[in-house]
PDB file of C-alpha atoms in Angstrom:
ATOM      1  CA  MET A   3      97.798 -96.589 147.790  1.00 53.00           C
ATOM      2  CA  SER A   4      99.832 -99.333 149.402  1.00 62.00           C
ATOM      3  CA  GLY A   5     102.287 -99.202 152.198  1.00 67.00           C
ATOM      4  CA  LEU A   6     102.469 -99.266 155.940  1.00 70.00           C
ATOM      5  CA  PHE A   7      99.914 -96.485 156.433  1.00 72.00           C
ATOM      6  CA  SER A   8      97.466 -96.834 153.567  1.00 84.00           C
ATOM      7  CA  LEU A   9      95.089 -93.888 153.801  1.00 88.00           C
ATOM      8  CA  ASP A  10      92.216 -95.748 152.122  1.00 87.00           C
ATOM      9  CA  GLU A  11      92.456 -98.655 154.542  1.00 91.00           C
ATOM     10  CA  THR A  12      92.856 -96.376 157.560  1.00 92.00           C
ATOM     11  CA  ILE A  13      89.716 -94.415 156.688  1.00 94.00           C
ATOM     12  CA  ALA A  14      87.756 -97.640 156.130  1.00 94.00           C
ATOM     13  CA  LEU A  15      88.891 -98.952 159.521  1.00 95.00           C
ATOM     14  CA  LEU A  16      87.875 -95.706 161.237  1.00 97.00           C
ATOM     15  CA  VAL A  17      84.446 -95.828 159.587  1.00 97.00           C
ATOM     16  CA  LEU A  18      84.125 -99.474 160.663  1.00 98.00           C
ATOM     17  CA  ALA A  19      84.919 -98.510 164.256  1.00 98.00           C
ATOM     18  CA  ILE A  20      82.335 -95.716 164.229  1.00 98.00           C
ATOM     19  CA  GLY A  21      79.674 -98.010 162.763  1.00 98.00           C
ATOM     20  CA  LEU A  22      80.348-100.762 165.288  1.00 98.00           C
ATOM     21  CA  ALA A  23      80.277 -98.251 168.139  1.00 98.00           C
ATOM     22  CA  MET A  24      76.885 -97.006 166.954  1.00 98.00           C
ATOM     23  CA  VAL A  25      75.503-100.551 166.735  1.00 98.00           C
ATOM     24  CA  LEU A  26      76.845-101.728 170.087  1.00 98.00           C
ATOM     25  CA  GLY A  27      76.027 -98.526 171.978  1.00 96.00           C
ATOM     26  CA  ASN A  28      72.441 -98.343 170.802  1.00 96.00           C
ATOM     27  CA  ALA A  29      71.879-102.083 171.244  1.00 97.00           C
ATOM     28  CA  PHE A  30      73.134-101.741 174.821  1.00 95.00           C
ATOM     29  CA  ALA A  31      70.802 -98.787 175.396  1.00 92.00           C
ATOM     30  CA  LEU A  32      67.831-100.742 174.029  1.00 94.00           C
ATOM     31  CA  VAL A  33      68.615-103.752 176.231  1.00 94.00           C
ATOM     32  CA  LYS A  34      69.005-101.611 179.343  1.00 91.00           C
ATOM     33  CA  GLY A  35      65.856 -99.666 178.432  1.00 87.00           C
ATOM     34  CA  SER A  36      63.834-102.854 178.047  1.00 85.00           C
ATOM     35  CA  ARG A  37      64.917-103.865 181.556  1.00 84.00           C
ATOM     36  CA  GLY A  38      63.699-100.541 182.904  1.00 79.00           C
ATOM     37  CA  GLU A  39      67.170 -99.277 183.768  1.00 77.00           C
ATOM     38  CA  GLY A  40      68.121 -95.747 182.830  1.00 73.00           C
ATOM     39  CA  PRO A  41      71.518 -94.165 182.371  1.00 71.00           C
ATOM     40  CA  VAL A  42      73.399 -93.541 185.604  1.00 74.00           C
ATOM     41  CA  GLY A  43      73.257 -89.911 186.701  1.00 76.00           C
ATOM     42  CA  GLN A  44      70.884 -88.898 183.908  1.00 74.00           C
ATOM     43  CA  GLU A  45      67.229 -88.023 183.987  1.00 75.00           C
ATOM     44  CA  GLY A  46      64.784 -88.714 181.205  1.00 75.00           C
ATOM     45  CA  SER A  47      63.608 -91.660 179.222  1.00 81.00           C
ATOM     46  CA  LEU A  48      64.973 -93.705 176.377  1.00 83.00           C
ATOM     47  CA  HIS A  49      63.968 -92.557 172.898  1.00 89.00           C
ATOM     48  CA  VAL A  50      63.361 -95.981 171.357  1.00 91.00           C
ATOM     49  CA  GLY A  51      62.761 -94.722 167.824  1.00 94.00           C
ATOM     50  CA  ARG A  52      65.995 -92.756 167.793  1.00 96.00           C
ATOM     51  CA  ALA A  53      67.934 -95.699 169.218  1.00 95.00           C
ATOM     52  CA  TRP A  54      66.586 -98.027 166.511  1.00 97.00           C
ATOM     53  CA  PHE A  55      67.328 -95.468 163.788  1.00 98.00           C
ATOM     54  CA  LEU A  56      70.918 -95.026 164.966  1.00 98.00           C
ATOM     55  CA  LEU A  57      71.360 -98.797 165.323  1.00 98.00           C
ATOM     56  CA  VAL A  58      70.242 -99.345 161.717  1.00 98.00           C
ATOM     57  CA  ALA A  59      72.397 -96.448 160.491  1.00 98.00           C
ATOM     58  CA  GLY A  60      75.382 -97.945 162.322  1.00 98.00           C
ATOM     59  CA  ALA A  61      74.697-101.334 160.744  1.00 98.00           C
ATOM     60  CA  VAL A  62      74.633 -99.776 157.263  1.00 98.00           C
ATOM     61  CA  ILE A  63      77.888 -97.933 157.974  1.00 98.00           C
ATOM     62  CA  THR A  64      79.474-101.143 159.274  1.00 98.00           C
ATOM     63  CA  VAL A  65      78.459-103.173 156.223  1.00 98.00           C
ATOM     64  CA  TRP A  66      79.702-100.415 153.926  1.00 97.00           C
ATOM     65  CA  ALA A  67      83.077-100.302 155.708  1.00 96.00           C
ATOM     66  CA  VAL A  68      83.478-104.089 155.581  1.00 96.00           C
ATOM     67  CA  ALA A  69      82.647-104.052 151.860  1.00 96.00           C
ATOM     68  CA  SER A  70      85.240-101.319 151.341  1.00 94.00           C
ATOM     69  CA  LEU A  71      87.879-103.353 153.159  1.00 92.00           C
ATOM     70  CA  ILE A  72      87.095-106.548 151.241  1.00 93.00           C
ATOM     71  CA  GLY A  73      86.720-105.020 147.786  1.00 84.00           C
TER      72      GLY A  73
END
């Protein structure tokens, strides 16, 4: 589908944004957690395994979205 609002391209861009948000958000959490800083106004500790899992999942989603946009 081509045109101003291509649905295929729009969906790929939305998936790319979600993947990048997952990568950047979890990377930021891991960096802050390694410094010993916790989230502001929240109690509890960082779940490192979950953060790494979500970071890797976000990276896979990002690569998939970029491949969809290129190909």
